[in-house]
XYZ file of C-alpha atoms in Angstrom:
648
model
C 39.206 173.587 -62.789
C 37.440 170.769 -64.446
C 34.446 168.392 -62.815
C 36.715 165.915 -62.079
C 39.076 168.222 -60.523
C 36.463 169.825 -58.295
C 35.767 166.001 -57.639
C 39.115 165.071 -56.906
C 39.691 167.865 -54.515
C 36.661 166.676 -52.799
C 37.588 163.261 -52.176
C 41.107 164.832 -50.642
C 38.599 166.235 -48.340
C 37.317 163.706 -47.268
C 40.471 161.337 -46.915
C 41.943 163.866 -44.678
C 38.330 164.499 -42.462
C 38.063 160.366 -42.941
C 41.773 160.422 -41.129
C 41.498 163.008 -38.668
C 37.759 161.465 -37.591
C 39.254 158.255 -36.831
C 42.491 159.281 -34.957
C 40.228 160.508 -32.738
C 38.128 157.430 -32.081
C 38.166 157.327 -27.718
C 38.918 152.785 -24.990
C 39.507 149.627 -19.666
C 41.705 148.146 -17.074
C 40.524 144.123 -15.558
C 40.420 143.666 -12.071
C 42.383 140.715 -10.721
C 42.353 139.873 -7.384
C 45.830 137.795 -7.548
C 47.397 140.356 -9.623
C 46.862 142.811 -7.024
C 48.404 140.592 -4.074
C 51.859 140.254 -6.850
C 51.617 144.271 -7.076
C 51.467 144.687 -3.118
C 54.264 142.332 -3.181
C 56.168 144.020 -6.057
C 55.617 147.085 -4.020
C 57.289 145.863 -0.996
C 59.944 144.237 -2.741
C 60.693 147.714 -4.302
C 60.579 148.903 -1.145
C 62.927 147.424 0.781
C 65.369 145.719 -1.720
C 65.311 147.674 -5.064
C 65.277 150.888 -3.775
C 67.880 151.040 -0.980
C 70.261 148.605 -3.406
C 70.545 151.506 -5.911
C 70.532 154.527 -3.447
C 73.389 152.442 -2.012
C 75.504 151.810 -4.892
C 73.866 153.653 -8.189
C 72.584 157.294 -6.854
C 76.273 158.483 -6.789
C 76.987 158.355 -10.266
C 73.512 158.133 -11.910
C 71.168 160.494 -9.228
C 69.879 163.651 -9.577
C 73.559 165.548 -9.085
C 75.845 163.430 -11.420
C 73.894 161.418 -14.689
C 77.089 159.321 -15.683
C 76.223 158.191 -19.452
C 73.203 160.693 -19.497
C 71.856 157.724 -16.753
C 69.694 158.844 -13.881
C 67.345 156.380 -11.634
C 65.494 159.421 -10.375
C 62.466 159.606 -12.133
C 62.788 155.363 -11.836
C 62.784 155.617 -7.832
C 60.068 158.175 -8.187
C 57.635 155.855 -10.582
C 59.148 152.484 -10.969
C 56.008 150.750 -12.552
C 56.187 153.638 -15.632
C 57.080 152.085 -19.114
C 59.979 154.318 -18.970
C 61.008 153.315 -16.175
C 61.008 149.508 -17.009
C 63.584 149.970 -19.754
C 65.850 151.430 -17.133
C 65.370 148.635 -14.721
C 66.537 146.228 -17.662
C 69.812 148.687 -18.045
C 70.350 147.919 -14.880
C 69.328 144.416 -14.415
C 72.333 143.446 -17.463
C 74.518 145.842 -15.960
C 74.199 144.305 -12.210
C 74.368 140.598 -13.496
C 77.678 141.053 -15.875
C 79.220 143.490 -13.042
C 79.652 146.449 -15.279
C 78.069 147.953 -12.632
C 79.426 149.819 -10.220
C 82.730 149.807 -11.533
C 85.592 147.949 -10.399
C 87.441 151.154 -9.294
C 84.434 152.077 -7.012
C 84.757 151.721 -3.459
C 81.443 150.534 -2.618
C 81.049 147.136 -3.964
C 77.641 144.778 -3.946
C 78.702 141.359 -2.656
C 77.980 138.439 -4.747
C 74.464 137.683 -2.286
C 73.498 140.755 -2.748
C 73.715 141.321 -6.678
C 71.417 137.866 -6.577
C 69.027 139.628 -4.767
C 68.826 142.809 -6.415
C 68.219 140.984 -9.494
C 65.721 139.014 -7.942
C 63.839 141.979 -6.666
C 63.924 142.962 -10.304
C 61.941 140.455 -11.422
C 59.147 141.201 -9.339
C 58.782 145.222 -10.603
C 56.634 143.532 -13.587
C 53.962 143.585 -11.392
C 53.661 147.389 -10.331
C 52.152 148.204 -14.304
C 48.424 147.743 -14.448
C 46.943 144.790 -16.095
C 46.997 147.111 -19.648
C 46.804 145.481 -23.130
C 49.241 148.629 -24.219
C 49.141 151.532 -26.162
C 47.219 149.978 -29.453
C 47.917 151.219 -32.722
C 45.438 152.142 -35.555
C 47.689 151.525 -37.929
C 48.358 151.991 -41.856
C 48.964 148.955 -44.504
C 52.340 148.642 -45.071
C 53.572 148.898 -48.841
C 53.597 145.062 -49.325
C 50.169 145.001 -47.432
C 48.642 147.182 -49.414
C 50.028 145.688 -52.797
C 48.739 142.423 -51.650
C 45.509 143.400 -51.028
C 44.866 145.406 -54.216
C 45.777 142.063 -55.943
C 43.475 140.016 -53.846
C 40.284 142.092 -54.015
C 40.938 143.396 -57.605
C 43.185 141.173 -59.196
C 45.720 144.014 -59.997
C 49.772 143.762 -59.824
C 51.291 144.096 -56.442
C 53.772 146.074 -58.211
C 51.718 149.127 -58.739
C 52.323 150.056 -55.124
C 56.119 149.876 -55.556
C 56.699 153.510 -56.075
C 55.768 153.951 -52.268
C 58.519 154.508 -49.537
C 59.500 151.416 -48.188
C 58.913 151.094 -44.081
C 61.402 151.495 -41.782
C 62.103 148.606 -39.308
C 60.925 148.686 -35.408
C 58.584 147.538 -33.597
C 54.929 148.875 -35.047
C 54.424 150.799 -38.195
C 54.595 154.373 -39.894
C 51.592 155.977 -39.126
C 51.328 159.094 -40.567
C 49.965 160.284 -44.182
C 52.070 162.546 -45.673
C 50.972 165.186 -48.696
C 52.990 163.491 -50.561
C 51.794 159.843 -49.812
C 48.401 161.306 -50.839
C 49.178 162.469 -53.832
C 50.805 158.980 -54.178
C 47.777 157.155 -53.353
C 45.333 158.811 -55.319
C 47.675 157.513 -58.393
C 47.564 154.615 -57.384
C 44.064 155.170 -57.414
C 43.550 156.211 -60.684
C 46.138 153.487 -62.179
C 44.000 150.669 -60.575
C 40.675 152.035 -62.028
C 42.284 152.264 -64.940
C 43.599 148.706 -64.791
C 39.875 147.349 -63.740
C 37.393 149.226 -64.931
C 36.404 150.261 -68.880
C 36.287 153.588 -70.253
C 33.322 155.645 -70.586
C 30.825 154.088 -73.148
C 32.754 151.104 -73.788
C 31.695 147.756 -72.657
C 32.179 146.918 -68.651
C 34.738 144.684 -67.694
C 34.245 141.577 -65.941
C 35.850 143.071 -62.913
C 33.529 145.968 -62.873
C 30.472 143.804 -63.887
C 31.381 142.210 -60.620
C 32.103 145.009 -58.292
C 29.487 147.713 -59.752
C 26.368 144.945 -61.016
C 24.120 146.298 -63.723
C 23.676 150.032 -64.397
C 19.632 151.094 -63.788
C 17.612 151.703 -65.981
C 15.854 154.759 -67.059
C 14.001 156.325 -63.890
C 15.178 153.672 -62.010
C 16.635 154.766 -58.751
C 20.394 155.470 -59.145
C 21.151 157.048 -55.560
C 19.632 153.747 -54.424
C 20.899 151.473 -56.605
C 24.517 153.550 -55.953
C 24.042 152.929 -51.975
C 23.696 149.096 -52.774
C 26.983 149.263 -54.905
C 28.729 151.354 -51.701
C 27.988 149.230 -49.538
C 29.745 146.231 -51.080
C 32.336 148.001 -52.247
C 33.313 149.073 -48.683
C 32.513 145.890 -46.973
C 35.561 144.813 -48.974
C 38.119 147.610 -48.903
C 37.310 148.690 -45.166
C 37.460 144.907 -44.287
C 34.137 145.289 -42.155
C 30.377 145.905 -43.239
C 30.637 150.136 -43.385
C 28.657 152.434 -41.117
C 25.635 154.594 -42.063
C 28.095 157.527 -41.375
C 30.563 156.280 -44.090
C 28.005 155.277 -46.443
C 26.313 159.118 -46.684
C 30.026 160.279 -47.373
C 30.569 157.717 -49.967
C 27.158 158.857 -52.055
C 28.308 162.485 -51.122
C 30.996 161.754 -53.424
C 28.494 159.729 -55.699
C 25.567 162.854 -55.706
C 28.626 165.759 -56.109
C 29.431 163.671 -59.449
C 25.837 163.602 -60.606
C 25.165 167.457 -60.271
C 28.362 167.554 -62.535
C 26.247 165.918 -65.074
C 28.717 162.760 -65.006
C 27.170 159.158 -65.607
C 26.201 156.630 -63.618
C 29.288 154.250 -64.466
C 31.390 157.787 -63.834
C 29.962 158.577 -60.793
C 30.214 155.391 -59.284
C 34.195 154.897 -60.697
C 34.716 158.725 -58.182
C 32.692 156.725 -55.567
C 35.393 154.000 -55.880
C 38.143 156.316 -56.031
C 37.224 157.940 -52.531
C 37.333 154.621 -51.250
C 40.461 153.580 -52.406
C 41.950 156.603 -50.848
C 39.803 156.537 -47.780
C 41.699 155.961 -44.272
C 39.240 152.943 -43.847
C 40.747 151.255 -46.472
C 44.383 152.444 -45.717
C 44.378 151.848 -42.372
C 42.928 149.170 -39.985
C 39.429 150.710 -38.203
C 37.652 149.669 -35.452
C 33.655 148.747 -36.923
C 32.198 150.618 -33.938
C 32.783 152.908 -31.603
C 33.092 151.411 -28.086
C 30.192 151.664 -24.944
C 30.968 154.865 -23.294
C 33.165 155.049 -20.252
C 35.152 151.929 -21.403
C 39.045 151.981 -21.704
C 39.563 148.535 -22.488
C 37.474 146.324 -24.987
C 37.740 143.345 -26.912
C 38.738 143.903 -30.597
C 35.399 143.343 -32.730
C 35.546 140.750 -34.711
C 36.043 142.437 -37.829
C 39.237 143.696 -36.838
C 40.813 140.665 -35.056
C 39.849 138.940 -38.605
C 42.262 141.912 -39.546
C 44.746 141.482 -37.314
C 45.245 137.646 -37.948
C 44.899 138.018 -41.704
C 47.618 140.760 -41.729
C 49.742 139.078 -39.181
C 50.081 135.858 -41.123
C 49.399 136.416 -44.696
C 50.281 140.379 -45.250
C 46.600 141.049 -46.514
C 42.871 141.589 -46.636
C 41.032 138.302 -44.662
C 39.966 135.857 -47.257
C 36.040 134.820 -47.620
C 35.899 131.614 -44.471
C 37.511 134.669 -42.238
C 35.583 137.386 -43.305
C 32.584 135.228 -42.573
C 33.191 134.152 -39.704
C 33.283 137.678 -38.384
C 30.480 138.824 -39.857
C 28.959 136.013 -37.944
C 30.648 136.846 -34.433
C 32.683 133.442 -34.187
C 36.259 134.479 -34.099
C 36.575 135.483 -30.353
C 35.397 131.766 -29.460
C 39.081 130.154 -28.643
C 38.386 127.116 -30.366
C 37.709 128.628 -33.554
C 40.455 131.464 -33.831
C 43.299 128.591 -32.963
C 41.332 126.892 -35.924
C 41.864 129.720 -37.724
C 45.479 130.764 -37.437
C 46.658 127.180 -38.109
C 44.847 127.170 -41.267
C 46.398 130.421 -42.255
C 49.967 129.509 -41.129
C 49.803 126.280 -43.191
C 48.333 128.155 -46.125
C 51.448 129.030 -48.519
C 50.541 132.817 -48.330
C 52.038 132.797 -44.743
C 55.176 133.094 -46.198
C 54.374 136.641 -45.132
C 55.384 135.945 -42.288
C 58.719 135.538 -42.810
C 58.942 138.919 -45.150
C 57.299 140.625 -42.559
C 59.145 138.997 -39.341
C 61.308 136.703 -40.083
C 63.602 138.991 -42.393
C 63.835 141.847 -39.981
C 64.681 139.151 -37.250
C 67.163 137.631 -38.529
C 68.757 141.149 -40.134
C 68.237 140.043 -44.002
C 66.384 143.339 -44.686
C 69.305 145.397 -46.227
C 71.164 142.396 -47.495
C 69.819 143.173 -51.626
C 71.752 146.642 -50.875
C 74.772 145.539 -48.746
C 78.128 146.715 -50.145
C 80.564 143.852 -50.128
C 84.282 144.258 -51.768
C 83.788 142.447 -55.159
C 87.438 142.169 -55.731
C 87.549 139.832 -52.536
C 84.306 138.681 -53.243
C 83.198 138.384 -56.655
C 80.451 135.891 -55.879
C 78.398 138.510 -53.641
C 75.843 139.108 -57.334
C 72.067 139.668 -57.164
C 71.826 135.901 -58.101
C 73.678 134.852 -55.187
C 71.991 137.399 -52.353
C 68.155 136.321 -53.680
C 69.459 132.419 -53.143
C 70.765 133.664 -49.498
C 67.650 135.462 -48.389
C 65.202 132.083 -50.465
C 67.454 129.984 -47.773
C 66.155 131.624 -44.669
C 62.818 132.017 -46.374
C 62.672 128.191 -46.607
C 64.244 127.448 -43.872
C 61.910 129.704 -41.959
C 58.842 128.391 -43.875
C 59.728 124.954 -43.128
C 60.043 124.754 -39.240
C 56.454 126.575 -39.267
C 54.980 124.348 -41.618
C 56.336 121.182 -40.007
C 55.479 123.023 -36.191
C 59.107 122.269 -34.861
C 60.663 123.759 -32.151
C 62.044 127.411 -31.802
C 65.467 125.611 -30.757
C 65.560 124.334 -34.893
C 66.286 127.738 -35.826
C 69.580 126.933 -34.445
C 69.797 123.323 -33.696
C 69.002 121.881 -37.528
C 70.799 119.370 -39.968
C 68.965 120.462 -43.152
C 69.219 123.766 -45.477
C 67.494 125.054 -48.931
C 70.110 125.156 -51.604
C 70.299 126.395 -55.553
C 73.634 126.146 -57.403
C 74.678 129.365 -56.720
C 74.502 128.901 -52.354
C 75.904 125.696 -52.438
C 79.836 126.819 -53.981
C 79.555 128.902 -50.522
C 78.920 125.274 -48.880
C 81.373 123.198 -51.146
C 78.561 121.090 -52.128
C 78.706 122.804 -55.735
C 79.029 119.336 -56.901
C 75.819 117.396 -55.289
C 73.404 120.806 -55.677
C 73.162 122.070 -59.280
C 70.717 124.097 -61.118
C 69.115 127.820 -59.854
C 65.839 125.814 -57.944
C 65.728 125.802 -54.757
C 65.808 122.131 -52.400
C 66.230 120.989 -49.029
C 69.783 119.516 -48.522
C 70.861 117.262 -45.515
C 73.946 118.747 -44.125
C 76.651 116.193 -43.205
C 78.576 118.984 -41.442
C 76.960 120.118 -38.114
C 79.043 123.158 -38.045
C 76.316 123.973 -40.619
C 72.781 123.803 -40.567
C 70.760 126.834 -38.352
C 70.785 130.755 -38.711
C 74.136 130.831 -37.335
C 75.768 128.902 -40.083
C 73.672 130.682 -43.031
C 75.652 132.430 -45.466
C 73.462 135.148 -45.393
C 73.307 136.475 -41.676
C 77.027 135.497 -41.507
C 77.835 138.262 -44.723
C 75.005 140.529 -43.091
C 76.557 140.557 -39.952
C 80.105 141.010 -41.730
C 82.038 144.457 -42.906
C 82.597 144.692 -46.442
C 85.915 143.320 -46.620
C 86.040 140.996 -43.504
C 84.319 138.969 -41.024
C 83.487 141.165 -37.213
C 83.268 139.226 -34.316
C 81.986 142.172 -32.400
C 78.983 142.018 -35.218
C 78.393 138.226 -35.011
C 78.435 138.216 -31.298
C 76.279 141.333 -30.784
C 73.703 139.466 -33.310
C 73.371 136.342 -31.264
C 72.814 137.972 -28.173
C 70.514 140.188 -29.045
C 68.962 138.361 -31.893
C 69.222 134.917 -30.652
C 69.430 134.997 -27.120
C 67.595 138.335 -26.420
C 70.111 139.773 -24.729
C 70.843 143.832 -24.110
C 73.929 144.763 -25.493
C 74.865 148.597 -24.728
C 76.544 150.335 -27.966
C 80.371 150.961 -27.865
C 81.531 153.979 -26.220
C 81.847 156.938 -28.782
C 85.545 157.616 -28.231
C 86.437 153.970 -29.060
C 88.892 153.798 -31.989
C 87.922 150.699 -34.760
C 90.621 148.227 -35.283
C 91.464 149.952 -38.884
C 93.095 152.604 -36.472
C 95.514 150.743 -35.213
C 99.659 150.864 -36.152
C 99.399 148.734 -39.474
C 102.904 147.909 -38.893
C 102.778 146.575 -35.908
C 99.906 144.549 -36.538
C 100.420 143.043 -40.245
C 101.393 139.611 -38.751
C 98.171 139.416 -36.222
C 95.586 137.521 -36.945
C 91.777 139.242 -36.542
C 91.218 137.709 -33.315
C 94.640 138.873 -31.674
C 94.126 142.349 -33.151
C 90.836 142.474 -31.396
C 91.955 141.019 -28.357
C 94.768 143.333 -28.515
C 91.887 146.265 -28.999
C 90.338 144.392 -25.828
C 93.396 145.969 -23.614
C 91.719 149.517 -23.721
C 89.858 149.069 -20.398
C 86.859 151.000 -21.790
C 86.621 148.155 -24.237
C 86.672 145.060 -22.215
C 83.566 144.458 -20.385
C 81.678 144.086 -23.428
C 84.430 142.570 -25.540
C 84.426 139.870 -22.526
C 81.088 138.433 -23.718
C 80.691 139.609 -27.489
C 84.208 138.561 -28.687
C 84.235 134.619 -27.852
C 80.818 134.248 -29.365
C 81.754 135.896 -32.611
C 85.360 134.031 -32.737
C 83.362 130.740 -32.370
C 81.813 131.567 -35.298
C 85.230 132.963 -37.337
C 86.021 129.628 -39.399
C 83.224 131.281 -41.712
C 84.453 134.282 -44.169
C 82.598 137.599 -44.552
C 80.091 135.506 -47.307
C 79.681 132.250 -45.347
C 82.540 130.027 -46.646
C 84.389 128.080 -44.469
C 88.165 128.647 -44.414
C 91.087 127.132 -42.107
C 93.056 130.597 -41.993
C 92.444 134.192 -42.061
C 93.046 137.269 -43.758
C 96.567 136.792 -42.717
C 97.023 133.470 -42.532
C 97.640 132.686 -39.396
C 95.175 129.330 -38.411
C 91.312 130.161 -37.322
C 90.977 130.089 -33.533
C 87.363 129.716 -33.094
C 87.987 128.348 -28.951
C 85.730 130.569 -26.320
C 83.844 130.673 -23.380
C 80.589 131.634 -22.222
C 79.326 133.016 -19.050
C 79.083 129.751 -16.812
C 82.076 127.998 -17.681
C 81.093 126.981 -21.128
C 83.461 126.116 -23.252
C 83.529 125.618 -27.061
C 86.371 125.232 -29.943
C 84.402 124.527 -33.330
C 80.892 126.626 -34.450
C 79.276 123.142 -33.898
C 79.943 122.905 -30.426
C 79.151 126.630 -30.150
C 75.623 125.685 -31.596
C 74.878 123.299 -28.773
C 75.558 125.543 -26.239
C 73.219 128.235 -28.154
C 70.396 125.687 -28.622
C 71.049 124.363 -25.296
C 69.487 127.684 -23.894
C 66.076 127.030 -24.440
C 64.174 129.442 -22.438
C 66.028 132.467 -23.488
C 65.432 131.415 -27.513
C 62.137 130.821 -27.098
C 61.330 133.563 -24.782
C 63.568 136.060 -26.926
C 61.498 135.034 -30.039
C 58.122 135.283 -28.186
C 59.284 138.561 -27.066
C 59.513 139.859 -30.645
C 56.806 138.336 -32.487
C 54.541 139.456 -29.756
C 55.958 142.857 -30.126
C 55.434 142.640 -34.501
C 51.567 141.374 -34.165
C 51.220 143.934 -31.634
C 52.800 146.640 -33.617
C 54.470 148.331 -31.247
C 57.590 147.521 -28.518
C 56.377 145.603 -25.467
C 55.942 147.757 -22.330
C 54.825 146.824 -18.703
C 52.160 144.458 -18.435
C 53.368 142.609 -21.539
C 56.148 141.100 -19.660
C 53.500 139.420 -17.556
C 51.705 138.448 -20.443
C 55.406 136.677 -21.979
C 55.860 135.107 -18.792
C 52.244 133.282 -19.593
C 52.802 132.709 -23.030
C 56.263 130.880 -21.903
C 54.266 128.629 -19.513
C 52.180 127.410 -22.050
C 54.214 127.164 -24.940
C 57.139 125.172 -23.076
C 54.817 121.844 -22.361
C 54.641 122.114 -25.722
C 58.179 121.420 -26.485
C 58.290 125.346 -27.897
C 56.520 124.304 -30.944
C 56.052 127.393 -33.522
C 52.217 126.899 -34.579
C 51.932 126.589 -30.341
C 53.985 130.142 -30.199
C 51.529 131.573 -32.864
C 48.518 130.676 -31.511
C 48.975 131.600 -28.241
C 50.444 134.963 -29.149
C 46.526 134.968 -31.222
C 44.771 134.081 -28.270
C 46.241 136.775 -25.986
C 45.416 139.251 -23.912
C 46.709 142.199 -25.946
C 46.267 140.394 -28.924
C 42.085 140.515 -28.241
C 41.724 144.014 -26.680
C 41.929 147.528 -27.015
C 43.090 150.827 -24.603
C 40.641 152.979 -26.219
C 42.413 156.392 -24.513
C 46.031 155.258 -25.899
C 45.833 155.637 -29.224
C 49.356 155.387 -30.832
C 51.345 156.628 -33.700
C 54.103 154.049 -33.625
C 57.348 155.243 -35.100
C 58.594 152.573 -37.087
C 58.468 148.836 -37.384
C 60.917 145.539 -36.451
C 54.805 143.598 -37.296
């Protein structure tokens, strides 16, 4: 094996001790004297409401003898403050309120009183989980992270990190290092050194006159002069001034090369390389390891600079944040709101909307979504980059301009090219591939649930789905639970062509709706994604269907709302304030936390809600507040998580 392959293998070493070292990093609960009168009371409410209501009318089918639907409330009777047990309660919560549950052919039926009180008992079960900031996630640099902050501390191409596996969308991140991703990273590695530094003997680049200073003269002390160079370079990379620990493994790697009779420029370039491939600098480290006997601390400031910078702008905290760390200013209130509006109005937090915004609104996979180009032609590369640019800008623009969350849906204004506007019919007025805000004359358009793009996303490849559509809003929009469809349910393509050719969609779905295992969900998805049927599987509006037979977009809501055009769907949508603000608070508390939201964090939403509605349910408000935190700031040093995949 050559030096540098001896080398090599040692820095492997040491990325896989660096990983296993810090996985292993040990963190405590608040006492709060009101919170524990709401747990007494959450206890009691449990107690004699909850409890009884489901012995009463759930245990039969979903107990400990029958699990209808693989559904038991044991283990929830048993321990009904567990995080496990909260996602049951919400089952049951949707279930109770829409009267899926118990069944109409059950003999023992709830009356109307006492459904309102189970599902006011519900609410109260928040309180039984302990004042926790959650499970809290050390957590790797996504591929786009980790592009963009090679770029911004070396000034290489983004691009060289685009052979890595993209991430899969969830709440959190991918947290594990595969052999493979090693390999992959030291290449990356070795291409960036490549890229930045000169080869032996020839002059030093500017990049590596910067990063490496002079080389030391004859008897001169190198190890020293080596530790100075270490020390910068990881103040950078591991986004926090390095420990005395690290440094000692760093000029390991720097003394190893210098008993192989390698220079000082070569030594230091392996030195580099160990960082580059270091966990430090892949993932997101604590500075310091916490008093003993803690469980709970406050992020250092080092890593909430972290947090905020990859939160907003997908990358490494720029020079006024990394300062102000290194100072200890970031946990005072004043200056971290100071500091998150100047990175949201900074034109790098278009991250945001790659990182949230996309996987929110579903435009992830709409690049690779198969569409039916004989039907639609128009479905090129050219026109899905001007779809996804719309919601971009769109998204972009109500954060800039701090609007409310209730523009995502109530808005009179798009972002058009020539190629998006033939899907609006203003082909005419917008010419020319840039991109510019257009006022909208028709209010059936404007908002996410007019854009072309979530309307083909949420589409089948050769027609529109109202089960999709409605299924999106709720869940997406609104926040509501939807349960999947019942595995035995056929899809409409099964049904007797014949006797169907004449229907239009919506009468061969409400046809479908006449399987009794179909209809309590139909009920509520179906008029929701009929209201929104004037629009084709790509966004255009049309008068008739498939078939022919004339668009009837008419519906009703839960409440006695009543709509017959997408417009007057969109006020009723917008018109439900708390549930689109909540719903999005809900999930971008869930991205900047990295992982899905668990017991006390409902407690935590219900704060954030208070504060952000006298506000108007401004975005930069939203932001900041989600910032500022309680499991934003702190730590469960004893939960470490390895979050499974991510929806940041």
């Amino acid at each position: 094996m050559t030096k540098t392959g001896i080398i090599n293998c040692h820095v492997r070493a040491l990325a896989i001790f660096g990983f296993a070292w810090f996985m292993l990093l040990p963190c405590k609960a608040a006492a709060d004297e009101d919170f524990a009168t709401l747990q007494a009371n959450a206890q009691k409410s449990f107690r004699d409401g909850v409890a009884p209501f489901v012995k009463t009318y759930c245990a039969e089918c979903h107990g400990d003898k029958k699990r209808k639907g693989g559904i038991s409330f044991l283990a929830a009777l048993k321990n009904p403050g567990d995080s496990s047990s909260s996602k049951r309660w919400k089952q049951a919560l949707v279930s109770v309120r829409t009267h899926d549950m118990p069944p109409d052919d059950t003999a023992k039926q709830p009356t109307a009183e006492e459904r309102q009180k189970f599902l006011g008992w519900l609410a109260q079960l928040k309180f039984l989980s302990p004042q926790d900031p959650g499970p809290f996630v050390i957590r790797r640099l996504t591929k786009v992270e980790y592009g963009n902050t090679l770029h911004d501390l070396y000034g290489v191409d983004p691009a060289v990190a685009q052979e890595l596996p993209d991430e899969v969308f969830g709440e959190g991140y991918l947290n594990t290092l595969s052999p493979l991703q090693s390999e992959q990273y030291l290449a990356i590695a070795n291409v960036v050194l490549d890229k930045i530094l000169a080869r032996d003997g020839a002059t030093p680049t500017a990049v590596q006159k910067r990063l490496f200073g002079k080389t030391p003269s004859s008897g001169a002390d190198a190890r020293a002069a080596a530790k100075v160079v270490a020390r910068s370079l990881a103040r950078d990379a591991y986004r926090r001034p390095p420990t005395e620990a690290e440094l000692d493994v760093l000029l390991g790697v720097f003394d190893l090369a210098r008993e192989n009779k390698l220079a000082y420029p070569a030594a230091l370039r392996l030195m580099f390389k160990a960082i580059l491939v270091s966990p430090q600098f892949l993932f997101i480290t604590p500075a310091q390891e916490p008093e003993p006997g803690r469980e709970i601390v406050p992020l250092d400031d080092h890593q909430l600079a972290s947090r905020l910078s990859y939160l907003l702008w997908a990358t490494t905290p720029d020079a006024e944040l990394s300062a102000l760390a290194d100072r200890g200013q970031l946990h005072d209130p004043a200056v971290l709101k100071a500091q998150t509006k100047r990175l949201l109005l900074d034109r790098r937090s278009r991250a945001l909307f790659d990182g949230f915004g996309a996987q929110w609104l579903g435009l992830g996979g709409l690049a690779g979504k198969t569409f039916d180009t004989a039907k639609f032609p128009q479905m090129t590369s050219g026109m899905r980059a001007a779809m996804y640019d719309e919601a971009r800008l769109f998204f972009d623009s109500i954060v800039r301009d701090n609007r409310s969350v209730v523009s995502f849906v109530d808005s009179d204004y798009t972002f058009l090219n020539g190629t998006l506007a033939a899907l609006y019919g203003l082909d005419k007025t917008v010419k020319g591939p840039e991109m510019r805000k257009v006022k909208l004359a028709d209010a059936n358009r404007g908002g996410i649930l007019g854009m072309p793009g979530i309307l083909a996303t949420t589409s089948f490849p050769n027609r529109t789905s109202a089960v999709k559509r409605g299924v999106w809003v709720l869940e997406q929009v609104l926040g509501e639970h939807v349960p999947p469809a019942p595995a035995n349910v056929p899809a409409l393509e099964k049904q007797d062509q014949k006797k169907v050719a004449n229907l239009t969609l919506r009468q061969r779905t409400e046809l479908h709706r006449t399987n009794p295992v179909c209809a309590n969900c139909h009920k509520i998805l179906d008029p929701i994604g009929f209201g929104l049927e004037n629009f084709d599987a790509v966004g255009r509006w049309r008068d008739q269907d498939d078939s022919g037979g004339a668009i009837d977009a008419a519906g009703e809501l839960p409440g006695g709302k009543h709509f017959t055009t997408p417009k007057e769907l969109k006020v009723i949508i917008a018109g439900r304030k708390d549930e689109l603000a909540r719903n999005l608070t809900e999930k971008l508390l869930a991205y900047a936390l990295c992982r899905q939201l668990e017991g006390y964090d409902e407690i935590v939403v219900d704060r954030l809600m208070e504060t952000i509605a006298k506000d108007g349910y401004r975005i930069q408000t939203l932001v900041t507040e989600i910032v500022t935190s309680y499991p934003f700031l702190q730590r469960h040093i004893q939960k470490q998580a390895v979050a499974l995949s991510h929806e940041k």
